[in-house]
Structure formats: C-alpha cells, structure tokens
PDB file of C-alpha atoms and ligand atoms in Angstrom:
ATOM      1  CA  MET A   1     -41.007 -33.337  16.770  1.00 65.00           C
ATOM      2  CA  TYR A   2     -37.783 -33.373  18.746  1.00 73.00           C
ATOM      3  CA  ARG A   3     -35.819 -32.906  15.518  1.00 78.00           C
ATOM      4  CA  ILE A   4     -37.881 -29.924  14.397  1.00 80.00           C
ATOM      5  CA  GLY A   5     -37.341 -28.325  17.787  1.00 79.00           C
ATOM      6  CA  LEU A   6     -33.595 -28.788  17.449  1.00 76.00           C
ATOM      7  CA  VAL A   7     -33.535 -27.247  13.954  1.00 76.00           C
ATOM      8  CA  VAL A   8     -35.540 -24.241  15.172  1.00 74.00           C
ATOM      9  CA  LEU A   9     -33.179 -23.788  18.123  1.00 72.00           C
ATOM     10  CA  ILE A  10     -30.091 -23.915  15.869  1.00 73.00           C
ATOM     11  CA  PHE A  11     -31.743 -21.411  13.521  1.00 69.00           C
ATOM     12  CA  ILE A  12     -32.515 -19.010  16.385  1.00 67.00           C
ATOM     13  CA  LEU A  13     -28.995 -19.299  17.824  1.00 68.00           C
ATOM     14  CA  SER A  14     -27.268 -18.766  14.477  1.00 73.00           C
ATOM     15  CA  SER A  15     -29.414 -15.762  13.593  1.00 72.00           C
ATOM     16  CA  CYS A  16     -28.584 -14.273  17.017  1.00 66.00           C
ATOM     17  CA  LYS A  17     -24.880 -14.780  16.256  1.00 71.00           C
ATOM     18  CA  MET A  18     -25.299 -13.234  12.792  1.00 69.00           C
ATOM     19  CA  ARG A  19     -27.050 -10.265  14.332  1.00 71.00           C
ATOM     20  CA  GLU A  20     -24.253  -9.883  16.880  1.00 73.00           C
ATOM     21  CA  ASN A  21     -21.649 -10.018  14.104  1.00 77.00           C
ATOM     22  CA  LEU A  22     -23.552  -7.465  12.041  1.00 69.00           C
ATOM     23  CA  GLU A  23     -23.842  -5.120  15.010  1.00 72.00           C
ATOM     24  CA  GLU A  24     -20.109  -5.501  15.639  1.00 78.00           C
ATOM     25  CA  GLU A  25     -19.319  -4.700  11.990  1.00 76.00           C
ATOM     26  CA  ILE A  26     -21.517  -1.587  12.175  1.00 78.00           C
ATOM     27  CA  ASN A  27     -19.757  -0.455  15.360  1.00 91.00           C
ATOM     28  CA  PHE A  28     -16.317  -1.009  13.811  1.00 94.00           C
ATOM     29  CA  SER A  29     -17.343   0.871  10.693  1.00 94.00           C
ATOM     30  CA  ARG A  30     -18.557   3.788  12.840  1.00 96.00           C
ATOM     31  CA  ALA A  31     -15.276   3.741  14.806  1.00 97.00           C
ATOM     32  CA  ARG A  32     -13.295   3.772  11.546  1.00 97.00           C
ATOM     33  CA  LYS A  33     -15.216   6.811  10.317  1.00 97.00           C
ATOM     34  CA  GLU A  34     -14.501   8.619  13.571  1.00 97.00           C
ATOM     35  CA  MET A  35     -10.823   7.637  13.382  1.00 98.00           C
ATOM     36  CA  VAL A  36     -10.532   9.176   9.908  1.00 98.00           C
ATOM     37  CA  GLU A  37     -12.299  12.390  10.982  1.00 98.00           C
ATOM     38  CA  THR A  38     -10.646  13.014  14.348  1.00 98.00           C
ATOM     39  CA  GLN A  39      -7.178  11.483  13.993  1.00 98.00           C
ATOM     40  CA  ILE A  40      -6.378  11.765  10.315  1.00 98.00           C
ATOM     41  CA  LYS A  41      -8.300  14.571   8.601  1.00 98.00           C
ATOM     42  CA  ALA A  42      -8.048  16.728  11.710  1.00 97.00           C
ATOM     43  CA  ARG A  43      -4.248  16.463  11.606  1.00 97.00           C
ATOM     44  CA  GLY A  44      -4.014  17.618   8.009  1.00 97.00           C
ATOM     45  CA  ILE A  45      -4.108  14.539   5.769  1.00 98.00           C
ATOM     46  CA  THR A  46      -5.974  15.622   2.609  1.00 98.00           C
ATOM     47  CA  ASP A  47      -5.206  13.018  -0.097  1.00 98.00           C
ATOM     48  CA  LYS A  48      -8.700  11.721  -0.897  1.00 98.00           C
ATOM     49  CA  ARG A  49      -7.470   8.303  -2.005  1.00 98.00           C
ATOM     50  CA  VAL A  50      -5.530   7.843   1.250  1.00 98.00           C
ATOM     51  CA  LEU A  51      -8.566   8.869   3.307  1.00 98.00           C
ATOM     52  CA  ALA A  52     -10.774   6.436   1.349  1.00 98.00           C
ATOM     53  CA  ALA A  53      -8.308   3.581   1.931  1.00 98.00           C
ATOM     54  CA  MET A  54      -8.140   4.325   5.676  1.00 98.00           C
ATOM     55  CA  LEU A  55     -11.938   4.257   5.724  1.00 98.00           C
ATOM     56  CA  LYS A  56     -12.132   1.002   3.828  1.00 98.00           C
ATOM     57  CA  VAL A  57      -9.443  -1.272   5.300  1.00 98.00           C
ATOM     58  CA  GLU A  58     -10.687  -3.061   8.418  1.00 97.00           C
ATOM     59  CA  ARG A  59      -7.891  -2.434  10.876  1.00 98.00           C
ATOM     60  CA  HIS A  60      -9.541  -4.599  13.540  1.00 97.00           C
ATOM     61  CA  LYS A  61      -8.833  -7.658  11.400  1.00 97.00           C
ATOM     62  CA  PHE A  62      -5.078  -7.001  11.649  1.00 98.00           C
ATOM     63  CA  VAL A  63      -4.805  -6.907  15.457  1.00 97.00           C
ATOM     64  CA  PRO A  64      -5.071  -9.809  17.940  1.00 96.00           C
ATOM     65  CA  PRO A  65      -8.730 -10.630  18.849  1.00 94.00           C
ATOM     66  CA  GLU A  66      -8.296  -9.639  22.492  1.00 95.00           C
ATOM     67  CA  ILE A  67      -7.468  -6.026  21.556  1.00 96.00           C
ATOM     68  CA  GLN A  68      -9.818  -5.619  18.587  1.00 95.00           C
ATOM     69  CA  HIS A  69     -11.850  -3.111  20.581  1.00 94.00           C
ATOM     70  CA  LEU A  70      -8.778  -0.818  20.534  1.00 96.00           C
ATOM     71  CA  ALA A  71      -8.183  -1.122  16.782  1.00 97.00           C
ATOM     72  CA  TYR A  72      -9.396   2.404  15.954  1.00 97.00           C
ATOM     73  CA  THR A  73      -7.799   4.226  18.889  1.00 97.00           C
ATOM     74  CA  ASP A  74      -5.028   6.777  18.431  1.00 97.00           C
ATOM     75  CA  GLN A  75      -2.033   4.564  19.250  1.00 96.00           C
ATOM     76  CA  PRO A  76       0.263   1.786  18.036  1.00 95.00           C
ATOM     77  CA  LEU A  77      -0.814  -1.695  19.204  1.00 96.00           C
ATOM     78  CA  PRO A  78       1.067  -4.934  19.927  1.00 96.00           C
ATOM     79  CA  ILE A  79       0.814  -7.631  17.239  1.00 96.00           C
ATOM     80  CA  GLY A  80       2.984 -10.325  18.878  1.00 93.00           C
ATOM     81  CA  GLU A  81       6.702 -11.164  18.618  1.00 93.00           C
ATOM     82  CA  GLY A  82       7.440  -7.849  20.402  1.00 91.00           C
ATOM     83  CA  GLN A  83       6.288  -5.875  17.346  1.00 94.00           C
ATOM     84  CA  THR A  84       3.608  -3.244  16.820  1.00 95.00           C
ATOM     85  CA  ILE A  85       1.147  -2.026  14.207  1.00 96.00           C
ATOM     86  CA  SER A  86       1.754   1.733  13.764  1.00 95.00           C
ATOM     87  CA  GLN A  87      -0.643   4.426  14.948  1.00 97.00           C
ATOM     88  CA  PRO A  88      -3.308   5.061  12.240  1.00 98.00           C
ATOM     89  CA  TYR A  89      -2.179   8.680  11.705  1.00 98.00           C
ATOM     90  CA  ILE A  90       1.420   7.602  11.052  1.00 98.00           C
ATOM     91  CA  VAL A  91       0.210   5.018   8.499  1.00 98.00           C
ATOM     92  CA  ALA A  92      -1.832   7.732   6.750  1.00 98.00           C
ATOM     93  CA  LEU A  93       1.003  10.288   6.877  1.00 98.00           C
ATOM     94  CA  MET A  94       3.636   7.916   5.469  1.00 98.00           C
ATOM     95  CA  THR A  95       1.232   6.741   2.772  1.00 98.00           C
ATOM     96  CA  GLU A  96       0.342  10.308   1.754  1.00 98.00           C
ATOM     97  CA  LEU A  97       4.039  11.190   1.523  1.00 98.00           C
ATOM     98  CA  LEU A  98       4.502   8.460  -1.124  1.00 98.00           C
ATOM     99  CA  LYS A  99       2.104  10.390  -3.448  1.00 98.00           C
ATOM    100  CA  LEU A 100       0.782   7.223  -5.077  1.00 98.00           C
ATOM    101  CA  LYS A 101      -1.330   7.624  -8.206  1.00 97.00           C
ATOM    102  CA  GLY A 102      -2.296   3.991  -8.882  1.00 97.00           C
ATOM    103  CA  ASP A 103       0.176   2.435 -11.289  1.00 97.00           C
ATOM    104  CA  GLU A 104       3.206   2.084  -9.011  1.00 98.00           C
ATOM    105  CA  LYS A 105       5.191  -0.896  -7.823  1.00 98.00           C
ATOM    106  CA  VAL A 106       5.849  -0.388  -4.108  1.00 98.00           C
ATOM    107  CA  LEU A 107       8.269  -2.055  -1.682  1.00 98.00           C
ATOM    108  CA  GLU A 108       7.463  -2.194   2.016  1.00 98.00           C
ATOM    109  CA  VAL A 109      10.086  -3.216   4.587  1.00 98.00           C
ATOM    110  CA  GLY A 110       8.438  -4.538   7.780  1.00 98.00           C
ATOM    111  CA  THR A 111       5.164  -6.302   6.904  1.00 98.00           C
ATOM    112  CA  GLY A 112       4.171  -6.810  10.568  1.00 98.00           C
ATOM    113  CA  SER A 113       0.411  -7.340  10.638  1.00 98.00           C
ATOM    114  CA  GLY A 114      -0.018  -6.593   6.925  1.00 98.00           C
ATOM    115  CA  TYR A 115      -2.192  -3.515   7.593  1.00 98.00           C
ATOM    116  CA  GLN A 116       0.078  -0.971   5.889  1.00 98.00           C
ATOM    117  CA  ALA A 117       0.439  -3.373   2.948  1.00 98.00           C
ATOM    118  CA  ALA A 118      -3.362  -3.556   2.620  1.00 98.00           C
ATOM    119  CA  ILE A 119      -3.609   0.250   2.608  1.00 98.00           C
ATOM    120  CA  LEU A 120      -0.913   0.411  -0.099  1.00 98.00           C
ATOM    121  CA  ALA A 121      -2.658  -2.325  -2.106  1.00 98.00           C
ATOM    122  CA  GLU A 122      -5.714  -0.058  -2.370  1.00 98.00           C
ATOM    123  CA  LEU A 123      -3.595   2.721  -3.837  1.00 98.00           C
ATOM    124  CA  CYS A 124      -1.051   1.227  -6.241  1.00 98.00           C
ATOM    125  CA  LYS A 125      -0.546  -1.610  -8.703  1.00 98.00           C
ATOM    126  CA  GLU A 126       1.635  -4.039  -6.761  1.00 98.00           C
ATOM    127  CA  VAL A 127       3.005  -4.240  -3.235  1.00 98.00           C
ATOM    128  CA  TYR A 128       6.118  -6.256  -2.400  1.00 98.00           C
ATOM    129  CA  THR A 129       6.529  -6.539   1.356  1.00 98.00           C
ATOM    130  CA  VAL A 130       9.361  -8.134   3.340  1.00 98.00           C
ATOM    131  CA  GLU A 131       9.175  -9.285   6.977  1.00 98.00           C
ATOM    132  CA  ILE A 132      12.111 -10.650   8.955  1.00 98.00           C
ATOM    133  CA  LEU A 133      10.104 -12.589  11.568  1.00 97.00           C
ATOM    134  CA  LYS A 134       8.707 -15.760  10.032  1.00 98.00           C
ATOM    135  CA  PRO A 135       5.535 -16.118  12.167  1.00 97.00           C
ATOM    136  CA  LEU A 136       4.512 -12.544  11.275  1.00 97.00           C
ATOM    137  CA  ALA A 137       5.301 -12.999   7.570  1.00 98.00           C
ATOM    138  CA  GLU A 138       3.239 -16.182   7.451  1.00 98.00           C
ATOM    139  CA  ARG A 139       0.315 -14.723   9.351  1.00 98.00           C
ATOM    140  CA  ALA A 140       0.179 -11.575   7.203  1.00 98.00           C
ATOM    141  CA  LYS A 141       0.410 -13.605   3.996  1.00 98.00           C
ATOM    142  CA  LYS A 142      -2.525 -15.772   5.053  1.00 98.00           C
ATOM    143  CA  LEU A 143      -4.647 -12.834   6.194  1.00 98.00           C
ATOM    144  CA  LEU A 144      -4.053 -10.743   3.063  1.00 98.00           C
ATOM    145  CA  LYS A 145      -4.992 -13.741   0.950  1.00 98.00           C
ATOM    146  CA  LYS A 146      -8.139 -14.333   2.995  1.00 98.00           C
ATOM    147  CA  LEU A 147      -9.106 -10.674   2.561  1.00 98.00           C
ATOM    148  CA  GLY A 148      -8.789 -11.064  -1.206  1.00 98.00           C
ATOM    149  CA  TYR A 149      -5.655  -8.993  -1.927  1.00 98.00           C
ATOM    150  CA  LYS A 150      -4.149 -10.360  -5.120  1.00 97.00           C
ATOM    151  CA  ASN A 151      -1.619  -7.555  -5.653  1.00 98.00           C
ATOM    152  CA  VAL A 152       0.372  -8.035  -2.420  1.00 98.00           C
ATOM    153  CA  PHE A 153       3.398 -10.332  -2.320  1.00 98.00           C
ATOM    154  CA  VAL A 154       4.862 -11.199   1.081  1.00 98.00           C
ATOM    155  CA  LYS A 155       8.395 -12.503   1.595  1.00 98.00           C
ATOM    156  CA  HIS A 156      10.106 -13.741   4.733  1.00 98.00           C
ATOM    157  CA  GLY A 157      13.586 -12.197   4.741  1.00 98.00           C
ATOM    158  CA  ASP A 158      15.825  -9.278   5.702  1.00 98.00           C
ATOM    159  CA  GLY A 159      14.311  -6.163   4.143  1.00 98.00           C
ATOM    160  CA  PHE A 160      17.610  -4.284   4.580  1.00 98.00           C
ATOM    161  CA  PHE A 161      18.480  -5.851   1.238  1.00 98.00           C
ATOM    162  CA  GLY A 162      15.141  -4.922  -0.370  1.00 98.00           C
ATOM    163  CA  TRP A 163      13.719  -7.365  -2.931  1.00 98.00           C
ATOM    164  CA  LYS A 164      16.159  -7.256  -5.823  1.00 97.00           C
ATOM    165  CA  GLU A 165      14.255  -9.523  -8.241  1.00 98.00           C
ATOM    166  CA  HIS A 166      11.379  -7.029  -8.395  1.00 98.00           C
ATOM    167  CA  ALA A 167      13.398  -3.778  -8.363  1.00 97.00           C
ATOM    168  CA  PRO A 168      13.284  -0.965  -9.278  1.00 98.00           C
ATOM    169  CA  PHE A 169      10.417   0.291  -7.117  1.00 98.00           C
ATOM    170  CA  ASP A 170       8.526   3.529  -7.752  1.00 98.00           C
ATOM    171  CA  ALA A 171       8.071   3.914  -4.014  1.00 98.00           C
ATOM    172  CA  ILE A 172       9.623   2.370  -0.898  1.00 98.00           C
ATOM    173  CA  ILE A 173       8.194   2.556   2.617  1.00 98.00           C
ATOM    174  CA  VAL A 174      10.144   1.352   5.625  1.00 98.00           C
ATOM    175  CA  THR A 175       8.157   0.715   8.818  1.00 98.00           C
ATOM    176  CA  CYS A 176      11.046  -0.183  11.140  1.00 97.00           C
ATOM    177  CA  ALA A 177      13.923   2.160  11.949  1.00 97.00           C
ATOM    178  CA  PRO A 178      17.504   1.572  10.761  1.00 97.00           C
ATOM    179  CA  PRO A 179      20.245   3.851  12.164  1.00 96.00           C
ATOM    180  CA  TYR A 180      21.179   4.883   8.594  1.00 96.00           C
ATOM    181  CA  ILE A 181      19.625   4.583   5.127  1.00 97.00           C
ATOM    182  CA  PRO A 182      20.268   1.064   3.742  1.00 97.00           C
ATOM    183  CA  LYS A 183      22.239   1.320   0.490  1.00 97.00           C
ATOM    184  CA  PRO A 184      20.353  -1.516  -1.267  1.00 97.00           C
ATOM    185  CA  LEU A 185      17.117   0.424  -0.813  1.00 98.00           C
ATOM    186  CA  ILE A 186      18.595   3.528  -2.460  1.00 97.00           C
ATOM    187  CA  GLU A 187      19.801   1.324  -5.312  1.00 97.00           C
ATOM    188  CA  GLN A 188      16.389  -0.309  -5.740  1.00 98.00           C
ATOM    189  CA  LEU A 189      14.529   3.017  -5.850  1.00 98.00           C
ATOM    190  CA  ALA A 190      13.484   3.922  -9.403  1.00 98.00           C
ATOM    191  CA  GLU A 191      14.523   7.177 -11.042  1.00 97.00           C
ATOM    192  CA  GLY A 192      11.955   9.775  -9.893  1.00 96.00           C
ATOM    193  CA  GLY A 193      10.902   7.432  -7.052  1.00 97.00           C
ATOM    194  CA  ARG A 194      10.209   8.309  -3.416  1.00 98.00           C
ATOM    195  CA  MET A 195      11.154   6.542  -0.212  1.00 98.00           C
ATOM    196  CA  VAL A 196       9.643   7.230   3.218  1.00 98.00           C
ATOM    197  CA  ILE A 197      11.782   5.931   6.069  1.00 98.00           C
ATOM    198  CA  PRO A 198      12.354   6.577   9.791  1.00 98.00           C
ATOM    199  CA  VAL A 199      16.094   6.885  10.428  1.00 98.00           C
ATOM    200  CA  GLY A 200      17.835   7.069  13.783  1.00 95.00           C
ATOM    201  CA  PRO A 201      18.997   5.145  16.841  1.00 91.00           C
ATOM    202  CA  GLU A 202      16.771   2.802  18.786  1.00 86.00           C
ATOM    203  CA  TRP A 203      16.925   4.696  22.067  1.00 84.00           C
ATOM    204  CA  ARG A 204      15.436   8.017  20.929  1.00 86.00           C
ATOM    205  CA  TRP A 205      13.088   9.589  18.409  1.00 93.00           C
ATOM    206  CA  GLN A 206      13.958   8.994  14.783  1.00 97.00           C
ATOM    207  CA  ASP A 207      13.597  11.390  11.846  1.00 97.00           C
ATOM    208  CA  LEU A 208      10.924  10.515   9.319  1.00 98.00           C
ATOM    209  CA  LEU A 209      12.634  11.209   5.985  1.00 98.00           C
ATOM    210  CA  VAL A 210      11.332  11.569   2.453  1.00 98.00           C
ATOM    211  CA  ILE A 211      14.009  10.632  -0.061  1.00 98.00           C
ATOM    212  CA  GLU A 212      13.709  11.333  -3.776  1.00 98.00           C
ATOM    213  CA  LYS A 213      15.939  10.062  -6.557  1.00 97.00           C
ATOM    214  CA  ILE A 214      16.250  12.778  -9.165  1.00 95.00           C
ATOM    215  CA  LYS A 215      18.623  12.207 -12.106  1.00 92.00           C
ATOM    216  CA  GLY A 216      20.475   9.639 -10.019  1.00 87.00           C
ATOM    217  CA  LYS A 217      20.964  12.110  -7.147  1.00 93.00           C
ATOM    218  CA  ILE A 218      19.409  11.745  -3.711  1.00 95.00           C
ATOM    219  CA  LYS A 219      17.354  14.557  -2.178  1.00 97.00           C
ATOM    220  CA  LYS A 220      16.478  14.234   1.532  1.00 96.00           C
ATOM    221  CA  ARG A 221      13.818  16.025   3.560  1.00 97.00           C
ATOM    222  CA  LYS A 222      13.002  15.654   7.273  1.00 97.00           C
ATOM    223  CA  VAL A 223       9.270  15.505   7.938  1.00 97.00           C
ATOM    224  CA  ALA A 224       8.700  14.757  11.606  1.00 94.00           C
ATOM    225  CA  PRO A 225      10.143  13.068  14.672  1.00 95.00           C
ATOM    226  CA  VAL A 226       8.721   9.544  14.999  1.00 96.00           C
ATOM    227  CA  ARG A 227       9.166   6.431  17.130  1.00 94.00           C
ATOM    228  CA  PHE A 228       9.495   3.045  15.414  1.00 95.00           C
ATOM    229  CA  VAL A 229      10.723  -0.404  16.410  1.00 94.00           C
ATOM    230  CA  PRO A 230      14.360  -0.904  15.299  1.00 95.00           C
ATOM    231  CA  MET A 231      15.327  -2.612  12.067  1.00 97.00           C
ATOM    232  CA  LEU A 232      16.537  -6.118  12.939  1.00 97.00           C
ATOM    233  CA  GLY A 233      18.839  -8.478  11.091  1.00 97.00           C
ATOM    234  CA  LYS A 234      22.410  -8.863   9.920  1.00 94.00           C
ATOM    235  CA  GLY A 235      22.204  -6.351   7.083  1.00 91.00           C
ATOM    236  CA  VAL A 236      21.833  -3.315   9.289  1.00 91.00           C
ATOM    237  CA  LYS A 237      24.694  -4.412  11.576  1.00 88.00           C
ATOM    238  CA  GLU A 238      27.177  -4.943   8.775  1.00 78.00           C
ATOM    239  CA  ARG A 239      28.371  -1.369   8.348  1.00 70.00           C
TER     240      ARG A 239
HETATM  241  N1  SAH B 301       3.895  -2.153   8.725  1.00 97.67           N
HETATM  242  C1  SAH B 301       3.492  -2.956   9.869  1.00 97.67           C
HETATM  243  C2  SAH B 301       4.089  -2.461  11.167  1.00 97.67           C
HETATM  244  C3  SAH B 301       5.384  -2.998  11.299  1.00 97.67           C
HETATM  245  S1  SAH B 301       6.279  -2.918  12.808  1.00 97.67           S
HETATM  246  C4  SAH B 301       2.000  -3.054   9.996  1.00 97.67           C
HETATM  247  O1  SAH B 301       1.280  -2.397   9.233  1.00 97.67           O
HETATM  248  O2  SAH B 301       1.541  -3.800  10.857  1.00 97.67           O
HETATM  249  C5  SAH B 301       7.852  -3.201  12.077  1.00 97.67           C
HETATM  250  C6  SAH B 301       8.048  -4.561  11.485  1.00 97.67           C
HETATM  251  O3  SAH B 301       9.326  -4.569  10.878  1.00 97.67           O
HETATM  252  C7  SAH B 301       8.045  -5.698  12.500  1.00 97.67           C
HETATM  253  O4  SAH B 301       7.110  -6.662  12.134  1.00 97.67           O
HETATM  254  C8  SAH B 301       9.468  -6.245  12.422  1.00 97.67           C
HETATM  255  O5  SAH B 301       9.558  -7.631  12.641  1.00 97.67           O
HETATM  256  C9  SAH B 301       9.862  -5.861  11.023  1.00 97.67           C
HETATM  257  N2  SAH B 301      11.302  -5.792  10.759  1.00 97.67           N
HETATM  258  C10 SAH B 301      12.309  -5.404  11.574  1.00 97.67           C
HETATM  259  N3  SAH B 301      13.492  -5.481  10.955  1.00 97.67           N
HETATM  260  C11 SAH B 301      13.250  -5.936   9.691  1.00 97.67           C
HETATM  261  C12 SAH B 301      14.069  -6.233   8.556  1.00 97.67           C
HETATM  262  N4  SAH B 301      15.397  -6.099   8.602  1.00 97.67           N
HETATM  263  N5  SAH B 301      13.462  -6.678   7.441  1.00 97.67           N
HETATM  264  C13 SAH B 301      12.113  -6.849   7.374  1.00 97.67           C
HETATM  265  N6  SAH B 301      11.300  -6.592   8.416  1.00 97.67           N
HETATM  266  C14 SAH B 301      11.850  -6.134   9.560  1.00 97.67           C
END
C-alpha cells in the first residue's frame, strides 16, 4: 500500500514538472516569435531563411540559466569569461549580409555561446568556428552536440589565423572586433566569397564591414556602426 502511494506521488510530481517544462517551452516559443516580429522583421531583415532560423534556434539554451528569462530581449547578454552573446538583431543582420544559400562552408571567429554558429548551421553546409577562450569553446562544443548539430566544428584557438586546414571559406563571420582586417582571413576567403566583420578600436564604435573577394581583389563596404568585444590573442597584436 505504502509503495503504491509512493509511486503515485512520484507520478504526480513528475507530471507537474513536465507540465511546467512544457509551459516554459511554450512561453519561450512565444517570446521568440515576438522577438522576430518586433526586433528583426521590424528593422528590415527580409531573408526568409534567416527569419526561419531565428525563429527555430532556442536562444535561451545558449545563455546562463539565471538570465534565461532575458534570452529574447533586445540586448547582448553576458555568457561568462567577460564575453557576451550579441543582440538578436545584430546576429540576424550579420547573417543576412552573408547571403547564404545552403551549400557554403562558413568560418566563424568567436564561437562564444555557440548561438551564432547554430543559426549558421541552419543555413549552410558546414560551420567551422574558432574560440580563443577554452572554457567557452568546450561549453559550446558540448551544447551544439547535445542539440544535434552535426555540421558544426568547434576549435579552441586564435581565430585571427582562421582555420587553414579547412580553407577556403565561402563566407567568414567575425563576432569580435579587431582594429584592422586580419590578413589570414582575407587569404582564407574563397574567390567570390563574403566576409562580415566589425573593425575598429576597442574604446569606440566599430564599423561593420562587408568584404567581397572579386577576381582576387577586395571590395569593402561599411554597413553600420556596431559595438563588439575586442579580438583577443597574439595574432592581432603582432602588426
Ligand atoms: N558569436 C558568439 C558571440 C561572441 S562574443 C555567440 O553567438 O555567442 C565574441 C567571442 O569572441 C568571445 O567568446 C571571445 O572570447 C571570442 N574571441 C575574442 N578574440 C578571439 C580570437 N582571437 N579568436 C577566437 N575567438 C576570439
């Protein structure tokens, strides 16, 4: 009798927890929809594939548990080690600027939480992402694996030097700001490829640039002033 009572109690408690989890998922999904409408579409992002990816990827899984309730708000958020996950609109804007069609090999410099890499993974063939801080690289690798992404490869290292073994890349996205464009990244960009990168000093706004390699020549275009964490590491200090 006592045993049956215990089993019933465990059943009731676990179904309450499941219900709570389900309700939470529904709330997050509603918040994500609102984020896409009010922060992303409203500011002019129109690429349907980018909008679908922003709607699908669960941003709250990429931020620390204590700030999950802020995951869909219009701001960057801390992810530990003094680093941040970019504002959702900036992720969408940079992704749209890459003009991905689906068959590209993409390099990301600055894995951070892995969120941008997950968005890219929805939109291209393979993502190679490099993170200089080991705890972040390890955490992102684990999370992306847990979420089932088989086309994202995470490396702990200095992304200033790109990822030579897998070059050339059809697209490169840099999510930390160097004071100038790293030469290895230009070299590892494929002919006809595009790179989106914030360039400028640490102490003020940087320029978000779109760089295209056309017949071996580099074409640069300024898109918007942005604020990113600085690129760290020896590479960037060598010049
Ligand atoms: N794309 C991330 C946001 C990254 S914040 C996301 O979606 O969460 C910028 C990241 O760049 C930080 O994690 C920082 O540690 C990393 N970073 C800084 N300098 C770097 C370098 N030289 N190589 C690789 N990563 C670097």
